[in-house]
C-alpha atoms as one frame of an Amber mdcrd trajectory, in Angstrom:
protein
   5.893-156.922-158.769   6.304-154.324-161.508   8.200-151.054-161.667   8.771
-148.357-164.294  12.501-147.646-164.726  14.348-145.189-166.964  17.327-146.553
-168.880  19.272-144.251-171.199  16.411-141.747-171.184  13.690-144.253-172.114
  10.993-145.754-169.899  10.761-149.511-169.503   8.537-151.680-167.358  10.353
-154.318-165.314   8.163-157.151-164.000   9.569-159.756-161.603   8.453-163.129
-160.321  10.257-165.223-157.726  11.182-168.747-158.786  13.022-169.908-155.658
  16.624-170.103-154.464  16.951-166.299-154.552  16.309-166.296-158.316  13.906
-163.851-159.950  12.570-163.957-163.493  12.637-160.467-164.994  10.624-159.360
-168.010  11.407-155.970-169.570   8.720-154.304-171.698   8.536-151.149-173.748
   4.885-150.354-174.270   3.255-153.693-175.010   6.387-155.238-176.534   8.600
-157.594-174.518  12.179-156.377-175.029  13.966-159.141-173.100  13.685-161.671
-170.302  16.405-162.892-167.931  17.061-164.227-164.424  18.630-162.252-161.583
  19.910-163.483-158.239  18.900-161.193-155.365  18.279-161.493-151.661  15.003
-159.555-151.760  12.494-158.249-154.257  13.659-154.684-153.562  17.238-155.623
-154.539  16.166-157.288-157.764  15.172-154.028-159.482  18.593-152.401-158.991
  20.310-155.554-160.242  17.909-155.898-163.176  18.402-152.267-164.207  22.193
-152.707-164.132  21.954-155.955-166.134  19.639-154.424-168.747  21.706-151.218
-169.026  24.872-153.249-169.593  23.172-155.332-172.297  21.974-152.171-174.068
  25.412-150.508-173.811  27.161-153.599-175.203  24.696-153.851-178.091  23.219
-157.155-176.941  19.742-155.608-177.005  18.570-153.266-179.738  16.002-150.829
-178.397
């Protein structure tokens, strides 16, 4: 599943795949470039996007990801 999400005024595409045990692989893209990839634990696919946005926003704020 894929969703367009705004983070700090910029649009990113979050794509998720389920890998079992309530773990989702998340890929974040800006245009055609992959910005980062990480795993998120969530009970449903709907919950994963909120958790992924929070995770990505925190990484950007802390300077772990340069966008």
